[in-house]
PDB file of C-alpha atoms in Angstrom:
ATOM      1  CA  MET A 299      74.307  90.623  67.878  1.00 50.00           C
ATOM      2  CA  ASN A 300      76.378  93.798  67.662  1.00 65.00           C
ATOM      3  CA  ALA A 301      79.074  93.134  65.072  1.00 62.00           C
ATOM      4  CA  ASP A 302      81.140  95.969  66.519  1.00 89.00           C
ATOM      5  CA  LEU A 303      81.728  93.852  69.613  1.00 95.00           C
ATOM      6  CA  PHE A 304      83.755  91.447  67.485  1.00 96.00           C
ATOM      7  CA  GLY A 305      85.266  93.887  64.981  1.00 97.00           C
ATOM      8  CA  LEU A 306      88.868  95.019  64.609  1.00 98.00           C
ATOM      9  CA  ALA A 307      88.393  97.605  61.874  1.00 96.00           C
ATOM     10  CA  GLY A 308      91.207 100.141  61.912  1.00 94.00           C
ATOM     11  CA  LYS A 309      93.272  98.072  64.337  1.00 97.00           C
ATOM     12  CA  ALA A 310      96.806  96.770  63.791  1.00 98.00           C
ATOM     13  CA  ALA A 311      97.838  93.316  64.977  1.00 98.00           C
ATOM     14  CA  LEU A 312     101.049  91.292  65.139  1.00 98.00           C
ATOM     15  CA  ILE A 313     100.829  87.505  65.305  1.00 98.00           C
ATOM     16  CA  THR A 314     103.868  85.283  65.800  1.00 98.00           C
ATOM     17  CA  GLY A 315     103.889  81.697  64.633  1.00 97.00           C
ATOM     18  CA  ALA A 316     101.320  82.813  62.073  1.00 97.00           C
ATOM     19  CA  THR A 317     102.114  80.603  59.092  1.00 97.00           C
ATOM     20  CA  ARG A 318     100.227  77.471  60.135  1.00 95.00           C
ATOM     21  CA  GLY A 319      97.886  75.925  62.660  1.00 96.00           C
ATOM     22  CA  ILE A 320      96.415  78.086  65.383  1.00 97.00           C
ATOM     23  CA  GLY A 321      98.484  81.138  64.433  1.00 97.00           C
ATOM     24  CA  LEU A 322      97.244  81.097  60.852  1.00 98.00           C
ATOM     25  CA  ALA A 323      93.665  80.636  62.033  1.00 98.00           C
ATOM     26  CA  ILE A 324      94.040  83.674  64.294  1.00 98.00           C
ATOM     27  CA  ALA A 325      95.486  85.698  61.415  1.00 98.00           C
ATOM     28  CA  ARG A 326      92.440  84.822  59.313  1.00 98.00           C
ATOM     29  CA  ALA A 327      90.037  85.677  62.124  1.00 98.00           C
ATOM     30  CA  TYR A 328      91.693  89.027  62.825  1.00 98.00           C
ATOM     31  CA  GLY A 329      91.950  89.862  59.126  1.00 98.00           C
ATOM     32  CA  ARG A 330      88.309  89.046  58.471  1.00 97.00           C
ATOM     33  CA  ALA A 331      87.417  91.265  61.435  1.00 98.00           C
ATOM     34  CA  GLY A 332      89.152  94.164  59.692  1.00 97.00           C
ATOM     35  CA  ALA A 333      92.598  94.289  61.275  1.00 98.00           C
ATOM     36  CA  ARG A 334      95.793  95.169  59.462  1.00 97.00           C
ATOM     37  CA  LEU A 335      98.135  92.280  60.059  1.00 98.00           C
ATOM     38  CA  ALA A 336     101.823  91.624  60.525  1.00 98.00           C
ATOM     39  CA  ILE A 337     102.420  87.877  60.353  1.00 98.00           C
ATOM     40  CA  SER A 338     105.695  86.459  61.561  1.00 98.00           C
ATOM     41  CA  SER A 339     107.611  83.219  61.776  1.00 97.00           C
ATOM     42  CA  GLU A 340     111.277  82.303  61.565  1.00 96.00           C
ATOM     43  CA  ASN A 341     111.066  81.733  57.790  1.00 96.00           C
ATOM     44  CA  LEU A 342     110.413  84.688  55.476  1.00 97.00           C
ATOM     45  CA  GLU A 343     109.439  82.455  52.552  1.00 97.00           C
ATOM     46  CA  ASP A 344     106.708  80.868  54.657  1.00 97.00           C
ATOM     47  CA  CYS A 345     105.490  84.294  55.776  1.00 98.00           C
ATOM     48  CA  THR A 346     105.426  85.586  52.214  1.00 98.00           C
ATOM     49  CA  ARG A 347     103.587  82.512  50.943  1.00 97.00           C
ATOM     50  CA  VAL A 348     100.945  82.781  53.655  1.00 98.00           C
ATOM     51  CA  ALA A 349     100.554  86.530  53.097  1.00 98.00           C
ATOM     52  CA  ALA A 350      99.863  85.828  49.408  1.00 98.00           C
ATOM     53  CA  THR A 351      97.276  83.211  50.341  1.00 97.00           C
ATOM     54  CA  LEU A 352      95.575  85.610  52.728  1.00 98.00           C
ATOM     55  CA  ALA A 353      95.613  88.339  50.073  1.00 97.00           C
ATOM     56  CA  GLU A 354      93.602  86.034  47.813  1.00 97.00           C
ATOM     57  CA  GLU A 355      91.024  85.933  50.608  1.00 96.00           C
ATOM     58  CA  GLY A 356      90.936  89.720  50.809  1.00 96.00           C
ATOM     59  CA  ILE A 357      93.084  89.921  53.936  1.00 97.00           C
ATOM     60  CA  ASP A 358      95.941  92.409  54.089  1.00 95.00           C
ATOM     61  CA  ALA A 359      98.920  90.760  55.822  1.00 98.00           C
ATOM     62  CA  TRP A 360     102.508  92.004  55.936  1.00 98.00           C
ATOM     63  CA  PRO A 361     105.099  89.191  56.163  1.00 98.00           C
ATOM     64  CA  ILE A 362     108.099  89.662  58.453  1.00 98.00           C
ATOM     65  CA  ALA A 363     110.488  87.004  59.720  1.00 98.00           C
ATOM     66  CA  ALA A 364     112.058  86.891  63.172  1.00 98.00           C
ATOM     67  CA  ASP A 365     114.086  84.376  65.144  1.00 98.00           C
ATOM     68  CA  LEU A 366     112.427  84.513  68.540  1.00 98.00           C
ATOM     69  CA  SER A 367     115.403  82.829  70.194  1.00 97.00           C
ATOM     70  CA  GLN A 368     117.385  86.032  69.606  1.00 97.00           C
ATOM     71  CA  GLN A 369     116.493  89.146  71.575  1.00 98.00           C
ATOM     72  CA  ALA A 370     117.937  91.399  68.878  1.00 98.00           C
ATOM     73  CA  ASP A 371     115.597  89.840  66.297  1.00 98.00           C
ATOM     74  CA  VAL A 372     112.617  90.349  68.589  1.00 98.00           C
ATOM     75  CA  THR A 373     113.533  94.001  69.098  1.00 98.00           C
ATOM     76  CA  VAL A 374     113.854  94.544  65.336  1.00 98.00           C
ATOM     77  CA  LEU A 375     110.488  92.835  64.809  1.00 98.00           C
ATOM     78  CA  ALA A 376     108.768  95.139  67.296  1.00 98.00           C
ATOM     79  CA  GLU A 377     110.379  98.261  65.887  1.00 98.00           C
ATOM     80  CA  ALA A 378     109.561  97.313  62.300  1.00 98.00           C
ATOM     81  CA  VAL A 379     105.898  96.631  63.032  1.00 98.00           C
ATOM     82  CA  LEU A 380     105.481  99.859  64.981  1.00 98.00           C
ATOM     83  CA  ALA A 381     107.198 101.794  62.189  1.00 98.00           C
ATOM     84  CA  ARG A 382     105.011 100.246  59.486  1.00 97.00           C
ATOM     85  CA  PHE A 383     101.661 100.642  61.224  1.00 97.00           C
ATOM     86  CA  GLY A 384     102.424 103.597  63.478  1.00 95.00           C
ATOM     87  CA  ASN A 385     100.718 101.735  66.281  1.00 94.00           C
ATOM     88  CA  LEU A 386      99.860  98.261  67.550  1.00 97.00           C
ATOM     89  CA  ASP A 387      96.495  97.382  69.040  1.00 98.00           C
ATOM     90  CA  ALA A 388      96.761  93.607  69.353  1.00 98.00           C
ATOM     91  CA  LEU A 389      99.639  91.212  69.889  1.00 98.00           C
ATOM     92  CA  VAL A 390      99.378  87.424  69.768  1.00 98.00           C
ATOM     93  CA  CYS A 391     102.419  85.485  70.995  1.00 98.00           C
ATOM     94  CA  ASN A 392     101.620  82.135  69.435  1.00 98.00           C
ATOM     95  CA  ALA A 393     104.996  80.776  68.319  1.00 96.00           C
ATOM     96  CA  GLY A 394     106.223  77.809  70.313  1.00 95.00           C
ATOM     97  CA  ILE A 395     108.472  74.776  70.176  1.00 96.00           C
ATOM     98  CA  ALA A 396     108.676  71.412  71.906  1.00 94.00           C
ATOM     99  CA  PRO A 397     112.163  70.064  71.165  1.00 95.00           C
ATOM    100  CA  HIS A 398     112.162  67.578  74.047  1.00 96.00           C
ATOM    101  CA  MET A 399     109.822  64.733  74.866  1.00 93.00           C
ATOM    102  CA  GLY A 400     110.211  62.417  77.836  1.00 95.00           C
ATOM    103  CA  PRO A 401     111.135  62.651  81.526  1.00 96.00           C
ATOM    104  CA  LEU A 402     112.446  66.031  82.651  1.00 97.00           C
ATOM    105  CA  ALA A 403     115.733  64.522  83.783  1.00 97.00           C
ATOM    106  CA  THR A 404     116.524  63.596  80.174  1.00 97.00           C
ATOM    107  CA  ALA A 405     116.227  67.190  78.911  1.00 97.00           C
ATOM    108  CA  SER A 406     119.558  68.785  78.078  1.00 98.00           C
ATOM    109  CA  ASP A 407     120.590  72.313  78.940  1.00 98.00           C
ATOM    110  CA  LEU A 408     120.120  73.154  75.267  1.00 98.00           C
ATOM    111  CA  ASP A 409     116.546  71.807  75.434  1.00 98.00           C
ATOM    112  CA  TRP A 410     115.849  73.970  78.475  1.00 98.00           C
ATOM    113  CA  ASP A 411     117.381  77.075  76.943  1.00 98.00           C
ATOM    114  CA  ALA A 412     115.590  76.687  73.602  1.00 98.00           C
ATOM    115  CA  THR A 413     112.190  75.878  75.097  1.00 98.00           C
ATOM    116  CA  LEU A 414     112.148  78.588  77.730  1.00 98.00           C
ATOM    117  CA  THR A 415     113.596  81.209  75.401  1.00 98.00           C
ATOM    118  CA  VAL A 416     111.272  80.701  72.439  1.00 98.00           C
ATOM    119  CA  ASN A 417     108.120  79.870  74.395  1.00 98.00           C
ATOM    120  CA  LEU A 418     108.446  82.220  77.362  1.00 98.00           C
ATOM    121  CA  ARG A 419     111.312  84.678  77.307  1.00 98.00           C
ATOM    122  CA  SER A 420     110.542  85.884  73.783  1.00 98.00           C
ATOM    123  CA  ALA A 421     107.012  86.805  74.895  1.00 98.00           C
ATOM    124  CA  LEU A 422     108.493  88.981  77.633  1.00 98.00           C
ATOM    125  CA  TRP A 423     110.911  90.561  75.179  1.00 98.00           C
ATOM    126  CA  LEU A 424     108.161  91.290  72.685  1.00 98.00           C
ATOM    127  CA  THR A 425     105.643  92.651  75.168  1.00 98.00           C
ATOM    128  CA  SER A 426     108.332  94.813  76.767  1.00 98.00           C
ATOM    129  CA  ALA A 427     109.091  96.251  73.335  1.00 98.00           C
ATOM    130  CA  VAL A 428     105.536  97.050  72.224  1.00 98.00           C
ATOM    131  CA  LEU A 429     103.466  97.716  75.337  1.00 98.00           C
ATOM    132  CA  PRO A 430     104.771 101.246  75.972  1.00 98.00           C
ATOM    133  CA  ALA A 431     103.640 102.306  72.484  1.00 97.00           C
ATOM    134  CA  MET A 432     100.350 100.488  72.941  1.00 98.00           C
ATOM    135  CA  ALA A 433      99.793 102.274  76.236  1.00 98.00           C
ATOM    136  CA  ALA A 434     100.613 105.646  74.683  1.00 97.00           C
ATOM    137  CA  ARG A 435      97.734 105.144  72.240  1.00 94.00           C
ATOM    138  CA  GLY A 436      95.257 104.327  74.976  1.00 97.00           C
ATOM    139  CA  GLY A 437      95.430 100.547  75.353  1.00 98.00           C
ATOM    140  CA  GLY A 438      95.178  97.250  73.557  1.00 98.00           C
ATOM    141  CA  SER A 439      95.220  93.492  73.899  1.00 98.00           C
ATOM    142  CA  VAL A 440      97.858  90.775  74.243  1.00 98.00           C
ATOM    143  CA  VAL A 441      97.122  87.064  73.882  1.00 98.00           C
ATOM    144  CA  LEU A 442      99.743  84.560  75.031  1.00 98.00           C
ATOM    145  CA  MET A 443      99.283  81.024  73.718  1.00 98.00           C
ATOM    146  CA  ALA A 444      99.749  78.668  76.656  1.00 98.00           C
ATOM    147  CA  SER A 445      98.587  75.034  76.850  1.00 97.00           C
ATOM    148  CA  ILE A 446      96.783  72.585  79.097  1.00 96.00           C
ATOM    149  CA  ALA A 447     100.234  70.982  79.404  1.00 95.00           C
ATOM    150  CA  GLY A 448     101.007  73.935  81.684  1.00 96.00           C
ATOM    151  CA  GLY A 449      98.063  73.200  83.960  1.00 95.00           C
ATOM    152  CA  ARG A 450      98.729  69.597  84.924  1.00 93.00           C
ATOM    153  CA  GLY A 451     101.525  67.025  85.090  1.00 92.00           C
ATOM    154  CA  ASN A 452     102.751  65.439  81.885  1.00 88.00           C
ATOM    155  CA  LYS A 453     105.121  62.496  81.406  1.00 90.00           C
ATOM    156  CA  ALA A 454     106.081  63.354  77.844  1.00 88.00           C
ATOM    157  CA  LEU A 455     105.893  67.141  77.548  1.00 93.00           C
ATOM    158  CA  GLY A 456     106.992  68.286  80.983  1.00 96.00           C
ATOM    159  CA  LEU A 457     109.512  70.863  79.795  1.00 97.00           C
ATOM    160  CA  TYR A 458     107.052  72.294  77.292  1.00 97.00           C
ATOM    161  CA  GLY A 459     104.455  72.387  80.053  1.00 97.00           C
ATOM    162  CA  ILE A 460     106.749  74.352  82.346  1.00 98.00           C
ATOM    163  CA  SER A 461     107.245  76.991  79.663  1.00 98.00           C
ATOM    164  CA  LYS A 462     103.499  77.207  79.062  1.00 98.00           C
ATOM    165  CA  ALA A 463     102.729  77.472  82.768  1.00 98.00           C
ATOM    166  CA  GLY A 464     105.147  80.389  82.789  1.00 98.00           C
ATOM    167  CA  LEU A 465     103.179  82.059  79.995  1.00 98.00           C
ATOM    168  CA  ALA A 466      99.944  81.810  81.962  1.00 98.00           C
ATOM    169  CA  GLN A 467     101.661  83.444  84.944  1.00 98.00           C
ATOM    170  CA  LEU A 468     103.222  86.068  82.688  1.00 98.00           C
ATOM    171  CA  ALA A 469      99.710  86.974  81.510  1.00 98.00           C
ATOM    172  CA  ARG A 470      98.601  87.511  85.113  1.00 98.00           C
ATOM    173  CA  ASN A 471     101.649  89.569  86.026  1.00 98.00           C
ATOM    174  CA  LEU A 472     101.479  91.781  82.950  1.00 98.00           C
ATOM    175  CA  ALA A 473      97.728  92.237  83.380  1.00 98.00           C
ATOM    176  CA  VAL A 474      98.366  93.719  86.805  1.00 98.00           C
ATOM    177  CA  GLU A 475     101.266  95.866  85.598  1.00 98.00           C
ATOM    178  CA  TRP A 476      99.590  97.239  82.475  1.00 98.00           C
ATOM    179  CA  GLY A 477      95.901  97.213  83.401  1.00 98.00           C
ATOM    180  CA  PRO A 478      95.985 100.855  84.532  1.00 98.00           C
ATOM    181  CA  LYS A 479      97.064 101.712  80.975  1.00 98.00           C
ATOM    182  CA  ASN A 480      93.988  99.935  79.567  1.00 98.00           C
ATOM    183  CA  ILE A 481      95.996  96.997  78.260  1.00 98.00           C
ATOM    184  CA  ARG A 482      94.454  93.554  78.620  1.00 98.00           C
ATOM    185  CA  ILE A 483      96.723  90.518  78.840  1.00 98.00           C
ATOM    186  CA  ASN A 484      95.276  87.019  78.638  1.00 99.00           C
ATOM    187  CA  ALA A 485      96.457  83.475  77.977  1.00 98.00           C
ATOM    188  CA  ILE A 486      94.701  80.714  76.070  1.00 98.00           C
ATOM    189  CA  SER A 487      95.389  77.078  76.940  1.00 98.00           C
ATOM    190  CA  PRO A 488      94.323  74.773  74.113  1.00 97.00           C
ATOM    191  CA  GLY A 489      94.003  71.044  74.460  1.00 94.00           C
ATOM    192  CA  VAL A 490      94.705  68.814  71.482  1.00 91.00           C
ATOM    193  CA  ILE A 491      93.941  70.820  68.336  1.00 91.00           C
ATOM    194  CA  GLN A 492      94.100  69.380  64.814  1.00 85.00           C
ATOM    195  CA  THR A 493      97.340  71.009  63.666  1.00 78.00           C
ATOM    196  CA  GLU A 494     100.695  69.961  62.246  1.00 78.00           C
ATOM    197  CA  PHE A 495     102.217  70.658  65.679  1.00 75.00           C
ATOM    198  CA  ALA A 496      99.904  68.099  67.283  1.00 68.00           C
ATOM    199  CA  ARG A 497     100.437  65.348  64.724  1.00 74.00           C
ATOM    200  CA  PRO A 498     102.659  63.230  67.022  1.00 76.00           C
ATOM    201  CA  LEU A 499      99.495  62.883  69.115  1.00 72.00           C
ATOM    202  CA  THR A 500      96.747  62.952  66.505  1.00 70.00           C
ATOM    203  CA  ASP A 501      98.552  60.470  64.229  1.00 73.00           C
ATOM    204  CA  ASN A 502      98.865  57.929  67.067  1.00 76.00           C
ATOM    205  CA  PRO A 503      95.618  55.906  67.262  1.00 78.00           C
ATOM    206  CA  ASP A 504      96.356  54.485  70.731  1.00 75.00           C
ATOM    207  CA  VAL A 505      97.085  57.908  72.190  1.00 76.00           C
ATOM    208  CA  MET A 506      94.023  59.426  70.554  1.00 78.00           C
ATOM    209  CA  GLN A 507      91.727  56.661  71.740  1.00 81.00           C
ATOM    210  CA  ARG A 508      92.726  57.378  75.333  1.00 82.00           C
ATOM    211  CA  ARG A 509      92.558  61.150  74.887  1.00 79.00           C
ATOM    212  CA  ILE A 510      89.134  61.106  73.239  1.00 84.00           C
ATOM    213  CA  ALA A 511      87.815  58.865  76.006  1.00 86.00           C
ATOM    214  CA  LEU A 512      88.966  61.459  78.547  1.00 88.00           C
ATOM    215  CA  THR A 513      87.394  64.357  76.645  1.00 91.00           C
ATOM    216  CA  PRO A 514      83.679  64.952  77.264  1.00 91.00           C
ATOM    217  CA  LEU A 515      83.140  66.338  73.756  1.00 93.00           C
ATOM    218  CA  ARG A 516      84.778  63.185  72.339  1.00 91.00           C
ATOM    219  CA  ARG A 517      86.866  64.932  69.682  1.00 91.00           C
ATOM    220  CA  VAL A 518      89.923  67.095  69.172  1.00 91.00           C
ATOM    221  CA  GLY A 519      89.584  70.817  68.593  1.00 93.00           C
ATOM    222  CA  ARG A 520      89.872  72.875  65.430  1.00 95.00           C
ATOM    223  CA  PRO A 521      92.224  75.848  65.021  1.00 97.00           C
ATOM    224  CA  GLU A 522      89.355  78.217  64.241  1.00 97.00           C
ATOM    225  CA  GLU A 523      87.787  77.406  67.622  1.00 98.00           C
ATOM    226  CA  VAL A 524      90.866  78.778  69.355  1.00 98.00           C
ATOM    227  CA  ALA A 525      91.021  81.692  66.928  1.00 98.00           C
ATOM    228  CA  ALA A 526      87.458  82.709  67.772  1.00 98.00           C
ATOM    229  CA  LEU A 527      88.434  83.141  71.416  1.00 98.00           C
ATOM    230  CA  ALA A 528      91.570  85.065  70.471  1.00 98.00           C
ATOM    231  CA  LEU A 529      89.364  87.388  68.427  1.00 98.00           C
ATOM    232  CA  LEU A 530      87.044  87.997  71.356  1.00 98.00           C
ATOM    233  CA  LEU A 531      90.001  88.832  73.599  1.00 98.00           C
ATOM    234  CA  ALA A 532      91.249  91.455  71.137  1.00 98.00           C
ATOM    235  CA  ALA A 533      87.843  92.903  70.239  1.00 98.00           C
ATOM    236  CA  PRO A 534      85.606  95.342  72.140  1.00 97.00           C
ATOM    237  CA  GLY A 535      83.473  92.436  73.365  1.00 98.00           C
ATOM    238  CA  GLY A 536      86.405  91.230  75.449  1.00 98.00           C
ATOM    239  CA  ALA A 537      87.291  94.622  76.883  1.00 98.00           C
ATOM    240  CA  PHE A 538      86.683  93.582  80.509  1.00 98.00           C
ATOM    241  CA  ILE A 539      88.585  90.290  80.363  1.00 98.00           C
ATOM    242  CA  SER A 540      92.148  90.445  81.622  1.00 98.00           C
ATOM    243  CA  GLY A 541      94.643  88.289  83.475  1.00 98.00           C
ATOM    244  CA  GLN A 542      92.856  85.065  82.565  1.00 98.00           C
ATOM    245  CA  ASN A 543      94.099  81.711  81.328  1.00 98.00           C
ATOM    246  CA  ILE A 544      91.166  80.364  79.334  1.00 98.00           C
ATOM    247  CA  VAL A 545      91.124  76.638  78.604  1.00 98.00           C
ATOM    248  CA  VAL A 546      89.891  75.416  75.205  1.00 98.00           C
ATOM    249  CA  ASP A 547      90.085  71.640  75.446  1.00 95.00           C
ATOM    250  CA  GLY A 548      86.613  70.121  74.978  1.00 95.00           C
ATOM    251  CA  GLY A 549      86.505  69.440  78.707  1.00 94.00           C
ATOM    252  CA  THR A 550      89.604  67.232  78.836  1.00 92.00           C
ATOM    253  CA  THR A 551      90.989  68.754  82.014  1.00 93.00           C
ATOM    254  CA  ILE A 552      87.673  68.529  83.879  1.00 92.00           C
ATOM    255  CA  GLY A 553      86.636  65.072  82.646  1.00 87.00           C
ATOM    256  CA  ASP A 554      86.697  61.979  84.855  1.00 83.00           C
ATOM    257  CA  GLY A 555      87.062  59.523  82.011  1.00 77.00           C
ATOM    258  CA  ASN A 556      83.396  58.526  81.982  1.00 75.00           C
TER     259      ASN A 556
END
């Protein structure tokens, strides 16, 4: 195997939602592959703590906080990262929220605004801010973290699913717009992954019994399994993959329950 196909030596990457779960796993994967990292969440203390932990593992990560519900914060984040690194080769929009659970008709306007802004609109703001600089340097990679909730109906997470379906479509649109500049845009749609975010599901034995029965691999996923795909999409080995929404769910969405 050619290690260069999966290396990010000399590359700069920004990862949002990077202080736990899938985002932290991606930060580790990118850092171990040689990338210089900017890790972001809404809480600077969390970012600083995680950066210190990564430093103990030999990974150089710069902590920077941003409130993705505010366009001004997103703009400052983009400008700060570009100023620090002088370039950006990889962007992972991983941060997301799910403030509403239940039928769509019970979601308030505030639920709609928060979910669509943080999960979807902020990704457009951030890509709009960094892609011109990325293009000027000859290209790069963007990974948008979607979800299988955006690929099928859902009684409990319908609003979240709508925002994630929008991310998958945003990946396709941006891939067409920016492909001629050698920028690859892809989405990843995880199923249930063992993270703090998924604990309302994974801590419920009845829910998990049904979900595992519907999943051919008969287990939930691990954050590093999503991170490995995100690494491929940013590395030279993924240089001809663009505009895709890649499902990482152990077969849940293709299973028939048998």
